[in-house]
Amino acid sequence: MTVITHARPSLEADYNTLSTSDQDRFDQLMERADTAGPHDYQPLMDTLAVLTGLNARDIARCSCWTDAFGCGCGAIFDTALPGAVVTATNSPNCNLSQLQCPTCGHDHPRPITD
């Protein structure tokens, strides 16, 4: 008897598990998405989704990756995941806000403060 299983779409990936060339490609695509116009943004996000294997329309890397007070988390995730924490809004003329993944947002949140 053959059992057919259906893989569930992934909502998170790990930057650290990407090859060096895929990390470089991810970084380049994120930089381009940050300043992309309205017609270019979604195709860049779609390319990032394919690269990382995520089922997402908007993708972020955990801000703990580069934040001086972060844990170095390499999570790449769907920005719509419950529990994601905004740590900095997007700069003028940029599209991407900084977000913590839901795990970091739960374990050591650094939300925007007034």
GROMACS .gro file of N, CA, C and O in nm:
model
  456
    1MET      N    1   0.084  -0.117   0.000
    1MET     CA    2   0.000   0.000   0.000
    1MET      C    3   0.090   0.125   0.000
    1MET      O    4   0.185   0.134   0.075
    2THR      N    5   0.056   0.219  -0.085
    2THR     CA    6   0.130   0.345  -0.094
    2THR      C    7   0.057   0.451  -0.014
    2THR      O    8  -0.062   0.470  -0.029
    3VAL      N    9   0.131   0.517   0.072
    3VAL     CA   10   0.075   0.625   0.152
    3VAL      C   11   0.123   0.756   0.091
    3VAL      O   12   0.243   0.778   0.072
    4ILE      N   13   0.029   0.841   0.060
    4ILE     CA   14   0.063   0.972   0.006
    4ILE      C   15   0.050   1.074   0.117
    4ILE      O   16  -0.053   1.083   0.183
    5THR      N   17   0.157   1.148   0.136
    5THR     CA   18   0.151   1.256   0.235
    5THR      C   19   0.167   1.387   0.163
    5THR      O   20   0.229   1.395   0.057
    6HIS      N   21   0.112   1.489   0.218
    6HIS     CA   22   0.122   1.622   0.160
    6HIS      C   23   0.203   1.709   0.255
    6HIS      O   24   0.167   1.723   0.371
    7ALA      N   25   0.310   1.762   0.204
    7ALA     CA   26   0.392   1.849   0.287
    7ALA      C   27   0.318   1.979   0.314
    7ALA      O   28   0.253   2.034   0.226
    8ARG      N   29   0.326   2.021   0.438
    8ARG     CA   30   0.265   2.149   0.474
    8ARG      C   31   0.358   2.260   0.429
    8ARG      O   32   0.479   2.249   0.437
    9PRO      N   33   0.300   2.370   0.379
    9PRO     CA   34   0.387   2.481   0.339
    9PRO      C   35   0.464   2.535   0.458
    9PRO      O   36   0.413   2.543   0.568
   10SER      N   37   0.587   2.569   0.435
   10SER     CA   38   0.672   2.620   0.540
   10SER      C   39   0.643   2.768   0.564
   10SER      O   40   0.625   2.845   0.470
   11LEU      N   41   0.641   2.808   0.690
   11LEU     CA   42   0.619   2.948   0.726
   11LEU      C   43   0.746   3.013   0.779
   11LEU      O   44   0.751   3.133   0.800
   12GLU      N   45   0.850   2.931   0.803
   12GLU     CA   46   0.978   2.984   0.848
   12GLU      C   47   1.091   2.905   0.783
   12GLU      O   48   1.076   2.788   0.753
   13ALA      N   49   1.203   2.973   0.764
   13ALA     CA   50   1.325   2.910   0.714
   13ALA      C   51   1.440   2.966   0.799
   13ALA      O   52   1.422   3.060   0.875
   14ASP      N   53   1.558   2.908   0.784
   14ASP     CA   54   1.674   2.953   0.861
   14ASP      C   55   1.781   3.003   0.765
   14ASP      O   56   1.831   2.926   0.681
   15TYR      N   57   1.816   3.128   0.778
   15TYR     CA   58   1.919   3.190   0.693
   15TYR      C   59   2.049   3.110   0.700
   15TYR      O   60   2.119   3.097   0.600
   16ASN      N   61   2.079   3.057   0.818
   16ASN     CA   62   2.205   2.984   0.838
   16ASN      C   63   2.212   2.856   0.757
   16ASN      O   64   2.322   2.805   0.733
   17THR      N   65   2.099   2.801   0.715
   17THR     CA   66   2.100   2.677   0.639
   17THR      C   67   2.108   2.701   0.488
   17THR      O   68   2.124   2.606   0.412
   18LEU      N   69   2.096   2.827   0.446
   18LEU     CA   70   2.111   2.859   0.304
   18LEU      C   71   2.258   2.849   0.265
   18LEU      O   72   2.346   2.879   0.346
   19SER      N   73   2.283   2.810   0.142
   19SER     CA   74   2.421   2.809   0.093
   19SER      C   75   2.472   2.953   0.089
   19SER      O   76   2.393   3.049   0.092
   20THR      N   77   2.602   2.970   0.081
   20THR     CA   78   2.660   3.104   0.075
   20THR      C   79   2.605   3.181  -0.043
   20THR      O   80   2.572   3.300  -0.031
   21SER      N   81   2.593   3.115  -0.158
   21SER     CA   82   2.541   3.186  -0.276
   21SER      C   83   2.393   3.221  -0.257
   21SER      O   84   2.349   3.328  -0.299
   22ASP      N   85   2.315   3.135  -0.190
   22ASP     CA   86   2.174   3.167  -0.164
   22ASP      C   87   2.162   3.278  -0.060
   22ASP      O   88   2.071   3.361  -0.068
   23GLN      N   89   2.254   3.283   0.037
   23GLN     CA   90   2.253   3.393   0.133
   23GLN      C   91   2.281   3.525   0.060
   23GLN      O   92   2.213   3.625   0.085
   24ASP      N   93   2.379   3.523  -0.029
   24ASP     CA   94   2.410   3.645  -0.107
   24ASP      C   95   2.289   3.686  -0.190
   24ASP      O   96   2.255   3.805  -0.196
   25ARG      N   97   2.225   3.590  -0.255
   25ARG     CA   98   2.108   3.619  -0.337
   25ARG      C   99   1.994   3.673  -0.251
   25ARG      O  100   1.927   3.769  -0.288
   26PHE      N  101   1.972   3.613  -0.134
   26PHE     CA  102   1.869   3.659  -0.041
   26PHE      C  103   1.895   3.805  -0.003
   26PHE      O  104   1.805   3.888  -0.008
   27ASP      N  105   2.018   3.835   0.035
   27ASP     CA  106   2.054   3.971   0.076
   27ASP      C  107   2.030   4.071  -0.038
   27ASP      O  108   1.974   4.179  -0.016
   28GLN      N  109   2.070   4.034  -0.159
   28GLN     CA  110   2.051   4.122  -0.274
   28GLN      C  111   1.903   4.145  -0.301
   28GLN      O  112   1.860   4.259  -0.326
   29LEU      N  113   1.824   4.040  -0.297
   29LEU     CA  114   1.681   4.053  -0.323
   29LEU      C  115   1.612   4.137  -0.216
   29LEU      O  116   1.525   4.219  -0.247
   30MET      N  117   1.651   4.119  -0.090
   30MET     CA  118   1.592   4.200   0.018
   30MET      C  119   1.628   4.347   0.001
   30MET      O  120   1.543   4.434   0.023
   31GLU      N  121   1.751   4.376  -0.037
   31GLU     CA  122   1.791   4.515  -0.060
   31GLU      C  123   1.710   4.576  -0.173
   31GLU      O  124   1.665   4.690  -0.164
   32ARG      N  125   1.692   4.500  -0.280
   32ARG     CA  126   1.613   4.550  -0.392
   32ARG      C  127   1.467   4.568  -0.353
   32ARG      O  128   1.403   4.666  -0.393
   33ALA      N  129   1.412   4.475  -0.275
   33ALA     CA  130   1.272   4.485  -0.233
   33ALA      C  131   1.250   4.607  -0.143
   33ALA      O  132   1.144   4.669  -0.147
   34ASP      N  133   1.350   4.641  -0.066
   34ASP     CA  134   1.337   4.754   0.026
   34ASP      C  135   1.313   4.885  -0.048
   34ASP      O  136   1.243   4.973   0.002
   35THR      N  137   1.369   4.898  -0.166
   35THR     CA  138   1.355   5.023  -0.241
   35THR      C  139   1.275   5.007  -0.370
   35THR      O  140   1.269   5.099  -0.451
   36ALA      N  141   1.213   4.892  -0.387
   36ALA     CA  142   1.138   4.864  -0.510
   36ALA      C  143   1.012   4.948  -0.520
   36ALA      O  144   0.951   4.985  -0.420
   37GLY      N  145   0.976   4.975  -0.643
   37GLY     CA  146   0.850   5.044  -0.670
   37GLY      C  147   0.734   4.946  -0.658
   37GLY      O  148   0.754   4.825  -0.639
   38PRO      N  149   0.613   4.997  -0.670
   38PRO     CA  150   0.495   4.913  -0.648
   38PRO      C  151   0.482   4.795  -0.745
   38PRO      O  152   0.426   4.692  -0.710
   39HIS      N  153   0.537   4.807  -0.865
   39HIS     CA  154   0.525   4.698  -0.961
   39HIS      C  155   0.637   4.595  -0.946
   39HIS      O  156   0.624   4.483  -0.994
   40ASP      N  157   0.745   4.631  -0.881
   40ASP     CA  158   0.859   4.542  -0.866
   40ASP      C  159   0.863   4.469  -0.732
   40ASP      O  160   0.926   4.364  -0.720
   41TYR      N  161   0.797   4.525  -0.631
   41TYR     CA  162   0.806   4.470  -0.496
   41TYR      C  163   0.757   4.325  -0.489
   41TYR      O  164   0.830   4.237  -0.441
   42GLN      N  165   0.636   4.299  -0.534
   42GLN     CA  166   0.581   4.164  -0.517
   42GLN      C  167   0.658   4.058  -0.596
   42GLN      O  168   0.682   3.949  -0.543
   43PRO      N  169   0.701   4.085  -0.721
   43PRO     CA  170   0.784   3.984  -0.788
   43PRO      C  171   0.913   3.952  -0.711
   43PRO      O  172   0.957   3.837  -0.710
   44LEU      N  173   0.971   4.052  -0.645
   44LEU     CA  174   1.091   4.026  -0.564
   44LEU      C  175   1.056   3.938  -0.444
   44LEU      O  176   1.129   3.844  -0.411
   45MET      N  177   0.945   3.967  -0.379
   45MET     CA  178   0.901   3.885  -0.266
   45MET      C  179   0.869   3.742  -0.312
   45MET      O  180   0.901   3.645  -0.242
   46ASP      N  181   0.809   3.729  -0.429
   46ASP     CA  182   0.779   3.596  -0.482
   46ASP      C  183   0.908   3.518  -0.509
   46ASP      O  184   0.915   3.397  -0.481
   47THR      N  185   1.010   3.585  -0.559
   47THR     CA  186   1.139   3.521  -0.582
   47THR      C  187   1.202   3.479  -0.450
   47THR      O  188   1.259   3.370  -0.439
   48LEU      N  189   1.190   3.563  -0.347
   48LEU     CA  190   1.240   3.528  -0.214
   48LEU      C  191   1.166   3.407  -0.157
   48LEU      O  192   1.227   3.321  -0.093
   49ALA      N  193   1.036   3.400  -0.182
   49ALA     CA  194   0.958   3.285  -0.134
   49ALA      C  195   1.008   3.156  -0.197
   49ALA      O  196   1.023   3.054  -0.128
   50VAL      N  197   1.035   3.159  -0.326
   50VAL     CA  198   1.087   3.040  -0.394
   50VAL      C  199   1.226   3.006  -0.341
   50VAL      O  200   1.255   2.889  -0.311
   51LEU      N  201   1.311   3.105  -0.326
   51LEU     CA  202   1.448   3.083  -0.277
   51LEU      C  203   1.449   3.017  -0.140
   51LEU      O  204   1.529   2.928  -0.114
   52THR      N  205   1.359   3.061  -0.052
   52THR     CA  206   1.359   3.013   0.086
   52THR      C  207   1.262   2.898   0.111
   52THR      O  208   1.263   2.838   0.218
   53GLY      N  209   1.176   2.870   0.013
   53GLY     CA  210   1.078   2.762   0.030
   53GLY      C  211   0.960   2.801   0.116
   53GLY      O  212   0.890   2.715   0.168
   54LEU      N  213   0.936   2.931   0.131
   54LEU     CA  214   0.826   2.977   0.215
   54LEU      C  215   0.700   3.000   0.133
   54LEU      O  216   0.706   3.038   0.017
   55ASN      N  217   0.588   2.979   0.197
   55ASN     CA  218   0.459   3.009   0.137
   55ASN      C  219   0.416   3.143   0.196
   55ASN      O  220   0.343   3.148   0.295
   56ALA      N  221   0.467   3.253   0.139
   56ALA     CA  222   0.442   3.385   0.197
   56ALA      C  223   0.442   3.491   0.088
   56ALA      O  224   0.509   3.476  -0.013
   57ARG      N  225   0.367   3.597   0.112
   57ARG     CA  226   0.366   3.712   0.020
   57ARG      C  227   0.465   3.819   0.063
   57ARG      O  228   0.514   3.895  -0.018
   58ASP      N  229   0.492   3.828   0.192
   58ASP     CA  230   0.590   3.923   0.246
   58ASP      C  231   0.684   3.845   0.336
   58ASP      O  232   0.641   3.770   0.423
   59ILE      N  233   0.812   3.869   0.318
   59ILE     CA  234   0.914   3.793   0.390
   59ILE      C  235   1.005   3.890   0.465
   59ILE      O  236   1.037   3.999   0.417
   60ALA      N  237   1.049   3.847   0.583
   60ALA     CA  238   1.144   3.924   0.663
   60ALA      C  239   1.247   3.829   0.723
   60ALA      O  240   1.221   3.709   0.736
   61ARG      N  241   1.362   3.884   0.759
   61ARG     CA  242   1.459   3.809   0.839
   61ARG      C  243   1.456   3.871   0.978
   61ARG      O  244   1.449   3.993   0.992
   62CYS      N  245   1.462   3.789   1.080
   62CYS     CA  246   1.452   3.836   1.218
   62CYS      C  247   1.554   3.947   1.243
   62CYS      O  248   1.672   3.934   1.207
   63SER      N  249   1.508   4.055   1.304
   63SER     CA  250   1.598   4.168   1.331
   63SER      C  251   1.704   4.134   1.435
   63SER      O  252   1.802   4.207   1.450
   64CYS      N  253   1.688   4.022   1.504
   64CYS     CA  254   1.791   3.978   1.599
   64CYS      C  255   1.919   3.937   1.527
   64CYS      O  256   2.024   3.924   1.590
   65TRP      N  257   1.912   3.916   1.395
   65TRP     CA  258   2.029   3.875   1.317
   65TRP      C  259   2.139   3.980   1.326
   65TRP      O  260   2.256   3.946   1.347
   66THR      N  261   2.104   4.107   1.313
   66THR     CA  262   2.207   4.212   1.309
   66THR      C  263   2.200   4.310   1.426
   66THR      O  264   2.291   4.390   1.442
   67ASP      N  265   2.095   4.305   1.505
   67ASP     CA  266   2.081   4.399   1.616
   67ASP      C  267   2.185   4.369   1.723
   67ASP      O  268   2.208   4.254   1.760
   68ALA      N  269   2.247   4.474   1.774
   68ALA     CA  270   2.352   4.458   1.875
   68ALA      C  271   2.302   4.387   2.000
   68ALA      O  272   2.378   4.320   2.069
   69PHE      N  273   2.173   4.399   2.031
   69PHE     CA  274   2.118   4.335   2.150
   69PHE      C  275   2.040   4.209   2.115
   69PHE      O  276   1.973   4.152   2.200
   70GLY      N  277   2.050   4.165   1.992
   70GLY     CA  278   1.978   4.047   1.947
   70GLY      C  279   2.053   3.919   1.978
   70GLY      O  280   2.168   3.921   2.023
   71CYS      N  281   1.990   3.809   1.948
   71CYS     CA  282   2.047   3.679   1.977
   71CYS      C  283   2.115   3.616   1.857
   71CYS      O  284   2.167   3.506   1.866
   72GLY      N  285   2.113   3.684   1.742
   72GLY     CA  286   2.173   3.629   1.621
   72GLY      C  287   2.082   3.534   1.546
   72GLY      O  288   2.125   3.462   1.458
   73CYS      N  289   1.953   3.537   1.578
   73CYS     CA  290   1.855   3.449   1.515
   73CYS      C  291   1.854   3.471   1.363
   73CYS      O  292   1.849   3.583   1.316
   74GLY      N  293   1.855   3.363   1.288
   74GLY     CA  294   1.855   3.369   1.143
   74GLY      C  295   1.721   3.335   1.082
   74GLY      O  296   1.715   3.300   0.964
   75ALA      N  297   1.612   3.344   1.159
   75ALA     CA  298   1.481   3.307   1.106
   75ALA      C  299   1.441   3.398   0.991
   75ALA      O  300   1.454   3.520   0.997
   76ILE      N  301   1.392   3.336   0.884
   76ILE     CA  302   1.330   3.405   0.771
   76ILE      C  303   1.185   3.363   0.780
   76ILE      O  304   1.156   3.243   0.792
   77PHE      N  305   1.092   3.459   0.774
   77PHE     CA  306   0.954   3.424   0.804
   77PHE      C  307   0.854   3.511   0.731
   77PHE      O  308   0.888   3.617   0.679
   78ASP      N  309   0.731   3.464   0.731
   78ASP     CA  310   0.618   3.537   0.675
   78ASP      C  311   0.586   3.651   0.772
   78ASP      O  312   0.564   3.629   0.891
   79THR      N  313   0.583   3.773   0.722
   79THR     CA  314   0.559   3.888   0.809
   79THR      C  315   0.420   3.886   0.872
   79THR      O  316   0.396   3.957   0.968
   80ALA      N  317   0.330   3.804   0.818
   80ALA     CA  318   0.194   3.797   0.872
   80ALA      C  319   0.181   3.694   0.984
   80ALA      O  320   0.071   3.677   1.038
   81LEU      N  321   0.289   3.630   1.022
   81LEU     CA  322   0.280   3.531   1.130
   81LEU      C  323   0.239   3.598   1.260
   81LEU      O  324   0.294   3.702   1.297
   82PRO      N  325   0.145   3.538   1.331
   82PRO     CA  326   0.109   3.592   1.463
   82PRO      C  327   0.230   3.590   1.555
   82PRO      O  328   0.307   3.494   1.554
   83GLY      N  329   0.249   3.694   1.629
   83GLY     CA  330   0.360   3.701   1.724
   83GLY      C  331   0.483   3.773   1.673
   83GLY      O  332   0.576   3.796   1.748
   84ALA      N  333   0.486   3.808   1.544
   84ALA     CA  334   0.599   3.886   1.493
   84ALA      C  335   0.594   4.024   1.558
   84ALA      O  336   0.487   4.082   1.576
   85VAL      N  337   0.709   4.077   1.595
   85VAL     CA  338   0.716   4.204   1.667
   85VAL      C  339   0.791   4.306   1.580
   85VAL      O  340   0.903   4.279   1.535
   86VAL      N  341   0.731   4.421   1.557
   86VAL     CA  342   0.796   4.529   1.482
   86VAL      C  343   0.895   4.599   1.575
   86VAL      O  344   0.857   4.649   1.680
   87THR      N  345   1.022   4.598   1.535
   87THR     CA  346   1.125   4.663   1.617
   87THR      C  347   1.165   4.799   1.561
   87THR      O  348   1.222   4.881   1.633
   88ALA      N  349   1.137   4.824   1.434
   88ALA     CA  350   1.162   4.955   1.372
   88ALA      C  351   1.078   4.963   1.245
   88ALA      O  352   1.072   4.868   1.168
   89THR      N  353   1.013   5.076   1.228
   89THR     CA  354   0.934   5.094   1.106
   89THR      C  355   1.028   5.121   0.989
   89THR      O  356   1.146   5.151   1.007
   90ASN      N  357   0.972   5.111   0.870
   90ASN     CA  358   1.052   5.134   0.751
   90ASN      C  359   1.096   5.280   0.745
   90ASN      O  360   1.026   5.369   0.787
   91SER      N  361   1.214   5.301   0.693
   91SER     CA  362   1.267   5.436   0.674
   91SER      C  363   1.196   5.502   0.556
   91SER      O  364   1.139   5.432   0.472
   92PRO      N  365   1.200   5.634   0.547
   92PRO     CA  366   1.139   5.700   0.431
   92PRO      C  367   1.195   5.643   0.301
   92PRO      O  368   1.314   5.614   0.292
   93ASN      N  369   1.109   5.625   0.203
   93ASN     CA  370   1.144   5.571   0.072
   93ASN      C  371   1.192   5.427   0.077
   93ASN      O  372   1.261   5.381  -0.014
   94CYS      N  373   1.160   5.355   0.184
   94CYS     CA  374   1.193   5.213   0.195
   94CYS      C  375   1.066   5.136   0.227
   94CYS      O  376   0.971   5.189   0.284
   95ASN      N  377   1.064   5.010   0.190
   95ASN     CA  378   0.945   4.927   0.206
   95ASN      C  379   0.947   4.838   0.329
   95ASN      O  380   0.842   4.798   0.378
   96LEU      N  381   1.063   4.801   0.377
   96LEU     CA  382   1.073   4.697   0.478
   96LEU      C  383   1.091   4.751   0.619
   96LEU      O  384   1.183   4.829   0.645
   97SER      N  385   1.004   4.707   0.708
   97SER     CA  386   1.021   4.734   0.850
   97SER      C  387   1.111   4.626   0.908
   97SER      O  388   1.131   4.521   0.848
   98GLN      N  389   1.165   4.649   1.026
   98GLN     CA  390   1.242   4.546   1.095
   98GLN      C  391   1.148   4.472   1.188
   98GLN      O  392   1.072   4.534   1.263
   99LEU      N  393   1.156   4.340   1.185
   99LEU     CA  394   1.067   4.256   1.264
   99LEU      C  395   1.145   4.147   1.336
   99LEU      O  396   1.244   4.097   1.283
  100GLN      N  397   1.096   4.111   1.453
  100GLN     CA  398   1.145   3.992   1.521
  100GLN      C  399   1.053   3.877   1.484
  100GLN      O  400   0.931   3.895   1.472
  101CYS      N  401   1.110   3.758   1.468
  101CYS     CA  402   1.029   3.640   1.441
  101CYS      C  403   0.941   3.612   1.564
  101CYS      O  404   0.969   3.663   1.674
  102PRO      N  405   0.836   3.533   1.550
  102PRO     CA  406   0.749   3.505   1.664
  102PRO      C  407   0.822   3.444   1.784
  102PRO      O  408   0.790   3.476   1.898
  103THR      N  409   0.922   3.360   1.761
  103THR     CA  410   0.995   3.300   1.874
  103THR      C  411   1.070   3.406   1.953
  103THR      O  412   1.058   3.415   2.075
  104CYS      N  413   1.146   3.490   1.882
  104CYS     CA  414   1.220   3.597   1.951
  104CYS      C  415   1.123   3.700   2.008
  104CYS      O  416   1.147   3.754   2.116
  105GLY      N  417   1.014   3.727   1.934
  105GLY     CA  418   0.912   3.820   1.982
  105GLY      C  419   0.850   3.774   2.113
  105GLY      O  420   0.806   3.855   2.194
  106HIS      N  421   0.849   3.644   2.134
  106HIS     CA  422   0.796   3.589   2.259
  106HIS      C  423   0.905   3.584   2.366
  106HIS      O  424   0.883   3.621   2.480
  107ASP      N  425   1.024   3.536   2.329
  107ASP     CA  426   1.130   3.513   2.427
  107ASP      C  427   1.200   3.640   2.474
  107ASP      O  428   1.237   3.650   2.591
  108HIS      N  429   1.221   3.735   2.385
  108HIS     CA  430   1.290   3.860   2.423
  108HIS      C  431   1.245   3.973   2.330
  108HIS      O  432   1.323   4.023   2.249
  109PRO      N  433   1.120   4.014   2.343
  109PRO     CA  434   1.066   4.118   2.253
  109PRO      C  435   1.134   4.252   2.271
  109PRO      O  436   1.172   4.289   2.381
  110ARG      N  437   1.150   4.322   2.158
  110ARG     CA  438   1.205   4.457   2.159
  110ARG      C  439   1.114   4.546   2.074
  110ARG      O  440   1.155   4.597   1.970
  111PRO      N  441   0.990   4.562   2.115
  111PRO     CA  442   0.897   4.642   2.033
  111PRO      C  443   0.938   4.788   2.027
  111PRO      O  444   1.013   4.836   2.111
  112ILE      N  445   0.886   4.855   1.926
  112ILE     CA  446   0.910   4.998   1.913
  112ILE      C  447   0.857   5.067   2.039
  112ILE      O  448   0.749   5.035   2.088
  113THR      N  449   0.937   5.158   2.093
  113THR     CA  450   0.891   5.234   2.209
  113THR      C  451   0.875   5.380   2.169
  113THR      O  452   0.946   5.429   2.082
  114ASP      N  453   0.781   5.446   2.233
  114ASP     CA  454   0.758   5.588   2.204
  114ASP      C  455   0.856   5.676   2.279
  114ASP      O  456   0.903   5.651   2.381
   0.00000   0.00000   0.00000
